[in-house]
PDB file of C-alpha atoms in Angstrom:
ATOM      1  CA  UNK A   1    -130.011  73.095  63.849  1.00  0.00           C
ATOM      2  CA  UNK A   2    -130.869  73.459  67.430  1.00  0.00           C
ATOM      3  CA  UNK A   3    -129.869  70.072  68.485  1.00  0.00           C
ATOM      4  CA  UNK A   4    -126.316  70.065  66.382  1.00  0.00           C
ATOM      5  CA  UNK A   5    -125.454  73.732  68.051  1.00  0.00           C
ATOM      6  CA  UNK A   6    -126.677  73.112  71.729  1.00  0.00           C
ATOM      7  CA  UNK A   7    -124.917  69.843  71.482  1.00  0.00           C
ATOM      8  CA  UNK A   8    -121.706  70.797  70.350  1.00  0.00           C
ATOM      9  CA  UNK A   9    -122.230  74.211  73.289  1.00  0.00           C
ATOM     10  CA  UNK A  10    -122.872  71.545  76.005  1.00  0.00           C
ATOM     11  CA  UNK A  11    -119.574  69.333  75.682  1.00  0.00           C
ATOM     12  CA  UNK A  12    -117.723  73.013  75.653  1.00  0.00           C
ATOM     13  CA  UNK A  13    -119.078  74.291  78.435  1.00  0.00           C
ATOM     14  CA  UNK A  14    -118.707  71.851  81.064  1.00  0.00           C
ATOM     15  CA  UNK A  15    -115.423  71.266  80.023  1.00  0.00           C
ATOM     16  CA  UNK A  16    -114.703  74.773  81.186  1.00  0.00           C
ATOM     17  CA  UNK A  17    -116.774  74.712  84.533  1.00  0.00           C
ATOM     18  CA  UNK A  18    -114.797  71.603  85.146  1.00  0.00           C
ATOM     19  CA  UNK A  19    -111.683  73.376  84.451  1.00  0.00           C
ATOM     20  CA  UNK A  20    -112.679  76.886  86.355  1.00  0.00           C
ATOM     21  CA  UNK A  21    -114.506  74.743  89.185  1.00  0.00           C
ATOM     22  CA  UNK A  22    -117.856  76.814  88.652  1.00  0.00           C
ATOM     23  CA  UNK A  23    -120.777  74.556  89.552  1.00  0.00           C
ATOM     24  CA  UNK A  24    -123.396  77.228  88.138  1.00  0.00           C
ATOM     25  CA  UNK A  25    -121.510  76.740  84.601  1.00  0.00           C
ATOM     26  CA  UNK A  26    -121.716  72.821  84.504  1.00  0.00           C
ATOM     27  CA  UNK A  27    -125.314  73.176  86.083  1.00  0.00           C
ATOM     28  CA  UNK A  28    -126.369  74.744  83.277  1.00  0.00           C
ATOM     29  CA  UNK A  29    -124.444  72.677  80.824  1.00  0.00           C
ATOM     30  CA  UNK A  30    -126.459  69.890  82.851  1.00  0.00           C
ATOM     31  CA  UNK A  31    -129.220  72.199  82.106  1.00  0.00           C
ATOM     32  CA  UNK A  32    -128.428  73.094  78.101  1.00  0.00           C
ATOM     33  CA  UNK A  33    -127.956  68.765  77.938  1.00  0.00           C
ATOM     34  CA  UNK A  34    -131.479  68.035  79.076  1.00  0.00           C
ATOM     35  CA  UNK A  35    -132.268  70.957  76.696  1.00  0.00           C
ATOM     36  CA  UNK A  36    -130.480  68.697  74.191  1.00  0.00           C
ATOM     37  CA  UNK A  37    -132.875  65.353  74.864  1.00  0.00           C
ATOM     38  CA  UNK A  38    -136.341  67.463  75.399  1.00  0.00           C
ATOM     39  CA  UNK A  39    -135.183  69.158  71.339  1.00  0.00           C
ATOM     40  CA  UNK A  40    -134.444  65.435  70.387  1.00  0.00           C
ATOM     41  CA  UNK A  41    -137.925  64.187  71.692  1.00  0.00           C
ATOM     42  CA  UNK A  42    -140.111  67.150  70.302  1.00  0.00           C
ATOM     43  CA  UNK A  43    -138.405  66.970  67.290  1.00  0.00           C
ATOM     44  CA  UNK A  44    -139.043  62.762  66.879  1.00  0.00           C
ATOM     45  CA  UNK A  45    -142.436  63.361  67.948  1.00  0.00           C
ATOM     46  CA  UNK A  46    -143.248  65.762  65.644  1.00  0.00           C
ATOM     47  CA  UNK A  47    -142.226  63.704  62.766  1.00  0.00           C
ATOM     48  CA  UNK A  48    -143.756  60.439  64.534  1.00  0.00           C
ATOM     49  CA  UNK A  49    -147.003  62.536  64.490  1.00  0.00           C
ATOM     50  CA  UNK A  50    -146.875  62.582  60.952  1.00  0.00           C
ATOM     51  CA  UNK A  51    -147.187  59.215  60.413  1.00  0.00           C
ATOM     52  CA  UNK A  52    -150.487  57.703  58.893  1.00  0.00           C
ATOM     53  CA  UNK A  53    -153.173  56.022  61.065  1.00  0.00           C
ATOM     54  CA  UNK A  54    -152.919  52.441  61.011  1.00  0.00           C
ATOM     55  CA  UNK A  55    -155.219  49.334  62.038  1.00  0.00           C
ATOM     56  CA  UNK A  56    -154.187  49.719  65.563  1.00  0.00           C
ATOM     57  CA  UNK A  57    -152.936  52.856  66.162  1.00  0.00           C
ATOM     58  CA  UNK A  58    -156.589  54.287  64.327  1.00  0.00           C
ATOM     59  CA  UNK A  59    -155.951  57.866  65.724  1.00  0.00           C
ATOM     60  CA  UNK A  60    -152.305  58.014  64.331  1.00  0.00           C
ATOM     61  CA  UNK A  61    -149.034  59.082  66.455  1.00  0.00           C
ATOM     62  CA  UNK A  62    -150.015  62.492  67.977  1.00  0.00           C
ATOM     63  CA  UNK A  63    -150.188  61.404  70.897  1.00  0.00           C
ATOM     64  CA  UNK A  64    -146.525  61.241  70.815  1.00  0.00           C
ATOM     65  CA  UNK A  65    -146.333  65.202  70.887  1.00  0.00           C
ATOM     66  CA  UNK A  66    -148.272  65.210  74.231  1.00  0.00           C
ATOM     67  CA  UNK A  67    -145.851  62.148  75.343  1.00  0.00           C
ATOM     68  CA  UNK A  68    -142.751  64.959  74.352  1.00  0.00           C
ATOM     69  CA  UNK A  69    -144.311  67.708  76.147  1.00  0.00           C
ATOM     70  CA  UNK A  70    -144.565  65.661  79.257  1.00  0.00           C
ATOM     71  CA  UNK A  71    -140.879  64.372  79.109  1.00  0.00           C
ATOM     72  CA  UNK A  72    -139.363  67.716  78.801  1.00  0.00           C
ATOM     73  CA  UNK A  73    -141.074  68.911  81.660  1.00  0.00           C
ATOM     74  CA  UNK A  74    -139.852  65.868  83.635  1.00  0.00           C
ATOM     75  CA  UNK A  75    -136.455  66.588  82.267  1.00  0.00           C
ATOM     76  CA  UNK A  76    -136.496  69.876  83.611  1.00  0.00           C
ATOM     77  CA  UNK A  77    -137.774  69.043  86.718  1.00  0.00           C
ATOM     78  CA  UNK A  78    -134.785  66.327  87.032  1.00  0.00           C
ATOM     79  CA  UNK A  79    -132.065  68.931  85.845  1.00  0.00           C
ATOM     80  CA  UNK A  80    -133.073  70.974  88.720  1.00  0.00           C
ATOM     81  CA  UNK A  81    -132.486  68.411  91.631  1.00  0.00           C
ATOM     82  CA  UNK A  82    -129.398  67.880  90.240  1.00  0.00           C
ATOM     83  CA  UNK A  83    -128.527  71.626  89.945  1.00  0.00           C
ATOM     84  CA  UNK A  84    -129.802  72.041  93.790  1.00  0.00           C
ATOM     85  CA  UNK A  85    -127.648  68.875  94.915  1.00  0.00           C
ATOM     86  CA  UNK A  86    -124.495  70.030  93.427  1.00  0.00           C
ATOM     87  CA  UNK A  87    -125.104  73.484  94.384  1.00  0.00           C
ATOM     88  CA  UNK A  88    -125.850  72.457  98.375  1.00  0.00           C
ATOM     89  CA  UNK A  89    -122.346  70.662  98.293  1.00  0.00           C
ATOM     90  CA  UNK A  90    -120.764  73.721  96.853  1.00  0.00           C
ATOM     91  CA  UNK A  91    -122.316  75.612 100.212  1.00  0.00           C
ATOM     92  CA  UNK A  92    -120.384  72.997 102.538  1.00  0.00           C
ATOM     93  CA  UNK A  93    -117.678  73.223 100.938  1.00  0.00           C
ATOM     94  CA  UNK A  94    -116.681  76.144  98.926  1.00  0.00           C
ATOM     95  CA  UNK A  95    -114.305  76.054  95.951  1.00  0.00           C
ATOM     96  CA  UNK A  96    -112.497  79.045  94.295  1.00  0.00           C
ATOM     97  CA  UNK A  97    -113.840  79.799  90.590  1.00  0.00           C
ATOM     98  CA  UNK A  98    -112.254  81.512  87.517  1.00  0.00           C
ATOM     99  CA  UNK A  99    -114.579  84.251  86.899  1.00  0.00           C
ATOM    100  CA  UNK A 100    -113.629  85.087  83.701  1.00  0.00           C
ATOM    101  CA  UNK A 101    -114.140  81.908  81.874  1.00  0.00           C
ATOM    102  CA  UNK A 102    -117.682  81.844  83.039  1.00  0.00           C
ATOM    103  CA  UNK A 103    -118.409  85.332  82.210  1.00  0.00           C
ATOM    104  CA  UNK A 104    -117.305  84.547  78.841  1.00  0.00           C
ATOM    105  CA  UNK A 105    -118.835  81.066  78.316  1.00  0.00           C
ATOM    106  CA  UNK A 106    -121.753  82.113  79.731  1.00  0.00           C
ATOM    107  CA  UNK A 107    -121.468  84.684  77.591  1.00  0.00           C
ATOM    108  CA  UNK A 108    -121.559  82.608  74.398  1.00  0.00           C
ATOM    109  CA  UNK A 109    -123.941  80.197  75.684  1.00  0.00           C
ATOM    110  CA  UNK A 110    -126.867  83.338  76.459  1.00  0.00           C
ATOM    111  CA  UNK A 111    -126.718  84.151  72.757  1.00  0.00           C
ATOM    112  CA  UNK A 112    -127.150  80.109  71.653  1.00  0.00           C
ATOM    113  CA  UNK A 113    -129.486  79.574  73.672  1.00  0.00           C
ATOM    114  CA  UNK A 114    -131.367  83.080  72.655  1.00  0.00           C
ATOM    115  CA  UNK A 115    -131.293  82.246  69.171  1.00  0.00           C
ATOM    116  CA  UNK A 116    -132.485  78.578  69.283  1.00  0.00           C
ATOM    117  CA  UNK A 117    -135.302  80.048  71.330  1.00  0.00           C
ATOM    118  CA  UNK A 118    -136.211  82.252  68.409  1.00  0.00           C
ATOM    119  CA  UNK A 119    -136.683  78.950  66.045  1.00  0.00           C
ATOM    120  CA  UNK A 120    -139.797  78.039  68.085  1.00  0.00           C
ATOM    121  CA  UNK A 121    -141.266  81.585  68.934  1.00  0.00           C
ATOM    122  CA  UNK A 122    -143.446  82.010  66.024  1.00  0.00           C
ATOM    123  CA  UNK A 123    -145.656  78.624  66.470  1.00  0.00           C
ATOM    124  CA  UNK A 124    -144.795  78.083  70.776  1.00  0.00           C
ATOM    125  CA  UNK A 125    -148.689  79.411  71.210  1.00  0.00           C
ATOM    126  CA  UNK A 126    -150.071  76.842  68.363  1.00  0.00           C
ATOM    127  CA  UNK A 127    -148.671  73.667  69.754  1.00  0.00           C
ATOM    128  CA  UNK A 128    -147.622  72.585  73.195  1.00  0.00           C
ATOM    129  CA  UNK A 129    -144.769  70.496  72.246  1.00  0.00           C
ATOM    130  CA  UNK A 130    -143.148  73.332  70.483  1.00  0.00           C
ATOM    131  CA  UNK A 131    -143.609  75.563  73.657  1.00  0.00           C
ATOM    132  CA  UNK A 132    -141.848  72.497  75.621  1.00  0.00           C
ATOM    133  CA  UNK A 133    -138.983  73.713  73.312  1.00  0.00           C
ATOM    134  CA  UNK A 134    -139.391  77.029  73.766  1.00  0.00           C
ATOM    135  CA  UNK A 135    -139.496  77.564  77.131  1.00  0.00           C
ATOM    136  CA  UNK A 136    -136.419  74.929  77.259  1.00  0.00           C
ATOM    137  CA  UNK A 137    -134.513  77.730  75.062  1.00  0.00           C
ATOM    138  CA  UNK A 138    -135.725  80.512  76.515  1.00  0.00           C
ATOM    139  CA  UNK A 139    -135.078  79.257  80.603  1.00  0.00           C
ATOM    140  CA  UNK A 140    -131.478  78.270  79.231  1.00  0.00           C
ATOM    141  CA  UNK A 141    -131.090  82.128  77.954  1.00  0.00           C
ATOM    142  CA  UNK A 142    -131.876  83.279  81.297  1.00  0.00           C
ATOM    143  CA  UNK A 143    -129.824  80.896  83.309  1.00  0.00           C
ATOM    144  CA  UNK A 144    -127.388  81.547  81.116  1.00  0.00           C
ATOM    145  CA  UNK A 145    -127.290  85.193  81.862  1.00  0.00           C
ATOM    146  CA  UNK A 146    -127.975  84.768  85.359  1.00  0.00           C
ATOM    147  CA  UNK A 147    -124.489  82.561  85.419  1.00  0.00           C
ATOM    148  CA  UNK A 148    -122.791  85.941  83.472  1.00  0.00           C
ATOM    149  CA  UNK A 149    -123.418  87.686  86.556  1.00  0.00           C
ATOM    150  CA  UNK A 150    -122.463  85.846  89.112  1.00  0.00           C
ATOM    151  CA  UNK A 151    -119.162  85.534  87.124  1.00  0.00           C
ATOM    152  CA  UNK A 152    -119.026  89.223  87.240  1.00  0.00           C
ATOM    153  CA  UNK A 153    -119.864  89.453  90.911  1.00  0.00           C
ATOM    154  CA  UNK A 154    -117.292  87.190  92.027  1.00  0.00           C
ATOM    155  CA  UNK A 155    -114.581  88.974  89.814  1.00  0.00           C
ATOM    156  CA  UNK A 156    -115.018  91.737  91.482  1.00  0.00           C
ATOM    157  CA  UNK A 157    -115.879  90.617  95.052  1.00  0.00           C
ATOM    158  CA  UNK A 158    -114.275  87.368  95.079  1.00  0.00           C
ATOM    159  CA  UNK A 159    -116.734  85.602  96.218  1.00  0.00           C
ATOM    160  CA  UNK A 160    -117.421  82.432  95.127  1.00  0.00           C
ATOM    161  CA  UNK A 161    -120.266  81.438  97.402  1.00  0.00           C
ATOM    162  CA  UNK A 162    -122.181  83.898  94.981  1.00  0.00           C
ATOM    163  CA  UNK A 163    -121.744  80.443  92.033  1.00  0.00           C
ATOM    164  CA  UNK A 164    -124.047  78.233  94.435  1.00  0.00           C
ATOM    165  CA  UNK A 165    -126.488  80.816  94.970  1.00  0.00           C
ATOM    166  CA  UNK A 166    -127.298  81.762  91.436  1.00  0.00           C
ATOM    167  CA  UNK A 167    -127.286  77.757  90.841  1.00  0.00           C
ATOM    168  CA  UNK A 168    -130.527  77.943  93.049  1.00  0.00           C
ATOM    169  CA  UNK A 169    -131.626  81.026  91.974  1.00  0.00           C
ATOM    170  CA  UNK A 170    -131.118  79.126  88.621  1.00  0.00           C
ATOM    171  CA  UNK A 171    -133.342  76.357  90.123  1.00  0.00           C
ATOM    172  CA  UNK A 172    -136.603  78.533  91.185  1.00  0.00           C
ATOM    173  CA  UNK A 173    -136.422  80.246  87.501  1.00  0.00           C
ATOM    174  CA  UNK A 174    -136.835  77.135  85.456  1.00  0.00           C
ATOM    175  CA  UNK A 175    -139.387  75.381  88.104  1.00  0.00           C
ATOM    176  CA  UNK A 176    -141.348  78.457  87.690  1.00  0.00           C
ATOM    177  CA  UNK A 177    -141.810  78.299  84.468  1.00  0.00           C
ATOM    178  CA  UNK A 178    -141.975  74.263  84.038  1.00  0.00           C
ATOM    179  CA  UNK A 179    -144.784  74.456  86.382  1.00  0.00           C
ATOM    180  CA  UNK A 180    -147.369  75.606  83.232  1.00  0.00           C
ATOM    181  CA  UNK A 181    -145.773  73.185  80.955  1.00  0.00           C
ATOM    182  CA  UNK A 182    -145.823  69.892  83.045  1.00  0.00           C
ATOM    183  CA  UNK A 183    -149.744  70.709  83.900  1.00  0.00           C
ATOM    184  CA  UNK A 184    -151.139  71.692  80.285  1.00  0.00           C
ATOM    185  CA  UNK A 185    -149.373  68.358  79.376  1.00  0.00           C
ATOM    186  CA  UNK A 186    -150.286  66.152  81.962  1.00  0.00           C
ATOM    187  CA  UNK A 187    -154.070  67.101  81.462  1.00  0.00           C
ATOM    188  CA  UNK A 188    -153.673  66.201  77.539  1.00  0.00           C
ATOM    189  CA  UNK A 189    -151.954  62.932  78.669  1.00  0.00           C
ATOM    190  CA  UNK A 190    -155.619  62.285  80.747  1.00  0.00           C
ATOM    191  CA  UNK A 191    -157.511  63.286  77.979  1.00  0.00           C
ATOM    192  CA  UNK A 192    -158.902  66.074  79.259  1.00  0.00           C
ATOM    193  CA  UNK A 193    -159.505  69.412  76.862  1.00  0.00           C
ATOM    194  CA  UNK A 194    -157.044  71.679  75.477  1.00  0.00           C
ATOM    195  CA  UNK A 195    -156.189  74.789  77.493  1.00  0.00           C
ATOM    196  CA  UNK A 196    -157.433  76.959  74.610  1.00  0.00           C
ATOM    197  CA  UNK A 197    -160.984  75.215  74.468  1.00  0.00           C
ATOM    198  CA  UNK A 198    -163.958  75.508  76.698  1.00  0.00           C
ATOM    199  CA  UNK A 199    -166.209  72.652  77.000  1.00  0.00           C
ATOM    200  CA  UNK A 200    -169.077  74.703  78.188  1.00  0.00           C
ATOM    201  CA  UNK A 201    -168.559  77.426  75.234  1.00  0.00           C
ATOM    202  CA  UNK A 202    -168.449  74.658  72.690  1.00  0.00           C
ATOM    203  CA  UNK A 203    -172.027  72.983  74.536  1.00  0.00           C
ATOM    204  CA  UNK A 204    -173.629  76.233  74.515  1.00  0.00           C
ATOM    205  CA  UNK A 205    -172.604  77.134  71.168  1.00  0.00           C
ATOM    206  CA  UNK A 206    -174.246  74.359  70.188  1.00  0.00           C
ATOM    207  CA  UNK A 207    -177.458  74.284  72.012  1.00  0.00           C
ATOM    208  CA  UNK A 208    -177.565  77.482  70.152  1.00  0.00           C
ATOM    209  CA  UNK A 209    -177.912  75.913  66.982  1.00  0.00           C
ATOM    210  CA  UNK A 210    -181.460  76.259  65.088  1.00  0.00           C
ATOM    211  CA  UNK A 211    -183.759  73.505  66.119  1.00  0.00           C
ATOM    212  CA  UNK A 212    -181.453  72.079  68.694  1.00  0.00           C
ATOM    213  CA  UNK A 213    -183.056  71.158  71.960  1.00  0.00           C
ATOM    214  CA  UNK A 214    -180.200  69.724  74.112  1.00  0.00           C
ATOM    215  CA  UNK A 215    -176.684  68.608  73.894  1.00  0.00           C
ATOM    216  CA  UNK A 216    -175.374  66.101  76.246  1.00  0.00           C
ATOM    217  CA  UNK A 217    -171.919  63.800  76.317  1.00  0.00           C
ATOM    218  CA  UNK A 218    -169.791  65.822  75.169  1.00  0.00           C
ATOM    219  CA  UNK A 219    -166.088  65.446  75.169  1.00  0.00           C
ATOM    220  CA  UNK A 220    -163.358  67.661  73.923  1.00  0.00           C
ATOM    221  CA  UNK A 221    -159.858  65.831  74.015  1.00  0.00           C
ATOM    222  CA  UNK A 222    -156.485  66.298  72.365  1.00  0.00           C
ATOM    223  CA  UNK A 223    -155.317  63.911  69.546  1.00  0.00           C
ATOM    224  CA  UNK A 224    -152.169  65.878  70.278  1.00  0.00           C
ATOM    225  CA  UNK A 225    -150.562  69.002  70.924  1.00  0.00           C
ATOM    226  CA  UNK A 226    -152.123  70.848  67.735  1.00  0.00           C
ATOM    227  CA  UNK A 227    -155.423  69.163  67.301  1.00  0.00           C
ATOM    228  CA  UNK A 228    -158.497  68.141  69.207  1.00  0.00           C
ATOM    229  CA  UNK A 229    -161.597  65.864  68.663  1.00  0.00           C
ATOM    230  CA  UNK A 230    -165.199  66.371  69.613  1.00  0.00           C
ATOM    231  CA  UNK A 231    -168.027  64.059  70.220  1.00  0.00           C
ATOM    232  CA  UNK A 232    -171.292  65.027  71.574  1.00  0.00           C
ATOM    233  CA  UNK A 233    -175.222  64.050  70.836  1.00  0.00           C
ATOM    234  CA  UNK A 234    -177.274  65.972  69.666  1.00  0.00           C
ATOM    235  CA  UNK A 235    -181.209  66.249  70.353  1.00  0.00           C
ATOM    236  CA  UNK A 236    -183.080  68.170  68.094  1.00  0.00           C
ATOM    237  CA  UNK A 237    -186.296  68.557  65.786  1.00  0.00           C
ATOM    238  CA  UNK A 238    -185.389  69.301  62.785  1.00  0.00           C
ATOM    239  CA  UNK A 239    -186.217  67.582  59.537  1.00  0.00           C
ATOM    240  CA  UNK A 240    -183.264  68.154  57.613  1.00  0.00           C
ATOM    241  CA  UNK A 241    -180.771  66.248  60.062  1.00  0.00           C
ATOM    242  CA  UNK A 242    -178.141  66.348  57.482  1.00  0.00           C
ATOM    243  CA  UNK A 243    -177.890  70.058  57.046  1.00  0.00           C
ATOM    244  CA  UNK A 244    -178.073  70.206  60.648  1.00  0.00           C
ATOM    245  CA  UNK A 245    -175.041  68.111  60.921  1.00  0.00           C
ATOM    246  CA  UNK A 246    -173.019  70.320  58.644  1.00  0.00           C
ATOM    247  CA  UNK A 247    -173.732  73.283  60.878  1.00  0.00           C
ATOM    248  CA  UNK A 248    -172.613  71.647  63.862  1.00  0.00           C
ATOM    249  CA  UNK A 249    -169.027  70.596  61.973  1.00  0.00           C
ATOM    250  CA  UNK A 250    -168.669  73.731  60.193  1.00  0.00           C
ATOM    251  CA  UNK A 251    -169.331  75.880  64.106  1.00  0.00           C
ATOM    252  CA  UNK A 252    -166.769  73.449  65.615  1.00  0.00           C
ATOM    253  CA  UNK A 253    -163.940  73.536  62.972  1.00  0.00           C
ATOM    254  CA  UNK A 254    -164.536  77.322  62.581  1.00  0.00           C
ATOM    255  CA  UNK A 255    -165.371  78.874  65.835  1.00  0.00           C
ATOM    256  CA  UNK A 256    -163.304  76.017  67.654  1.00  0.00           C
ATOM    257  CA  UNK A 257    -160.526  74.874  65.120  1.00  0.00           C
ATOM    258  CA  UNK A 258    -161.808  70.989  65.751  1.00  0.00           C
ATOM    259  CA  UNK A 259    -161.927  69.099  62.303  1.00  0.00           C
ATOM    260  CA  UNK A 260    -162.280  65.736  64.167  1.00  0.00           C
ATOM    261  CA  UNK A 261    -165.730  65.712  65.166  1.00  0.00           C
ATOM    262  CA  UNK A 262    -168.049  62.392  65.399  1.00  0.00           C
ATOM    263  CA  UNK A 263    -171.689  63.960  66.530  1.00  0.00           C
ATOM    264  CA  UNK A 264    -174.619  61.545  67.584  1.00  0.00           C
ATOM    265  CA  UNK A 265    -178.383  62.985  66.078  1.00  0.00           C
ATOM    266  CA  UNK A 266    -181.378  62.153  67.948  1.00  0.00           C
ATOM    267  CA  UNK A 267    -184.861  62.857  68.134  1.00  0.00           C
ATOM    268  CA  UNK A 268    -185.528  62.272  71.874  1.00  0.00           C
ATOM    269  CA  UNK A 269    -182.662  61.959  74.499  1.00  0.00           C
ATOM    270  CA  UNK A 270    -181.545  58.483  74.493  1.00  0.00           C
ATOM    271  CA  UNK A 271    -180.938  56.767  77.953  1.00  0.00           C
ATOM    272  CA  UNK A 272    -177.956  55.395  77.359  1.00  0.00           C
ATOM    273  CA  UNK A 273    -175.735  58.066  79.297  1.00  0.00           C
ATOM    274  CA  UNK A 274    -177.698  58.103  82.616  1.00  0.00           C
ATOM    275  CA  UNK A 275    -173.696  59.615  84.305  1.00  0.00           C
ATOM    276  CA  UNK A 276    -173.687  62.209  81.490  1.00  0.00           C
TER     277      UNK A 276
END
């Protein structure tokens, strides 16, 4: 739904900047179209990560989620030097601008892009891919309203330097909040942890474990943008090693929400992780 309406929003609208020579209106239909290809790629990686393991591929397509994440934050990044180059040339050489077709376009697009945002609210904290999404929506609402105003302004000052300068202003507002999106998913991409987990938290909890003496190589990494696997030894000196294995997967999947977990018992420290 969010692809087929953004889509269809996108050919309209820079159509009409084209028409009322408003480079803040076809920046953000530049904008709303990389919108169009980060929806597209969340959406095939979601259903890619879906897919069963194979011989290969033993850990599945979820990585393809982190993969999504990572292009619509480069996509974003790319919309805005193309939003900054086309606003610069509109600085050298101004252009007059029909205010009220990109009041009202802009209008219409604000309340597209609002809604699509609202599809991905609800799970934008659960997965990473769907906040890629999100905050696509959601920065495409606020350009969109930012371009509402400078139609407004220019209607009634004339002014049609003010189009180039909300382009920019359009610019810092989606960096800003690409920034969080293109780091959480370029850490994933290296394997490190997920944002929401704590390596340290997840040692000590643990250590804490009855009959547990140390815990070393441990590694927390993200299979993809919902779920995260654990491995870790585990040096204790307890008899029943068995129980004490189901206490260390039932504290990770319920404290930490890991269900991929692949824990190493031992009775001494084994020196095989001298860099650990």
């Amino acid at each position: 739904m969010g692809l087929a309406v953004n889509l269809l929003f996108v050919a309209a609208e820079f159509g009409a900047g084209w028409w009322a020579s408003s480079s803040a209106l076809m920046a953000d239909a530049g904008h709303n179209l990389s919108d169009v290809l980060g929806l597209a790629m969340a959406g095939g990686a979601a259903m890619l990560a879906r897919k069963a393991a194979g011989p290969r591929r033993t850990y599945g397509f979820g990585k393809a989620t982190v993969l999504a994440a990572l292009g619509n934050a480069l996509l974003l990044i790319f919309a805005c030097g193309v939003i900054t180059v086309e606003a610069i040339h509109r600085f050298t050489q101004p252009a007059p601008v029909q205010s009220g077709v990109i009041i009202t376009v802009a209008a219409i697009g604000f309340l597209i892009n609002l809604g699509t945002a609202l599809l991905f609210m609800k799970d934008q904290h659960k997965d990473l891919n769907v906040k890629g999404a999100y905050l696509h929506m959601m920065a495409d609402a606020a350009v969109s309203l930012g371009v509402v105003v400078a139609g407004v302004v220019i209607w009634l000052t004339g002014w049609s330097i003010v189009d180039a300068i909300v382009s920019l202003l359009i610019v810092a507002m989606i960096m800003i909040s690409t920034w969080g999106l293109l780091k959480d998913s370029v850490n994933l991409a290296l394997d490190a942890a997920p944002a929401h987990l704590e390596p340290a938290e997840i040692r000590e909890a643990l250590a804490a474990l009855d009959g547990v003496n140390a815990v070393h190589d441990l590694h927390v990494w993200g299979l993809s943008t919902t779920d995260a696997a654990l491995t870790a030894h585990i040096v204790h000196e307890r008899e029943d090693a068995d129980s004490l294995l189901m206490e260390a997967q039932k504290l990770a999947k319920g404290r930490f929400g890991i269900s991929h977990t692949t824990l190493q018992l031992e009775r001494t420290a084994l020196d095989d992780c001298n860099h650990c």
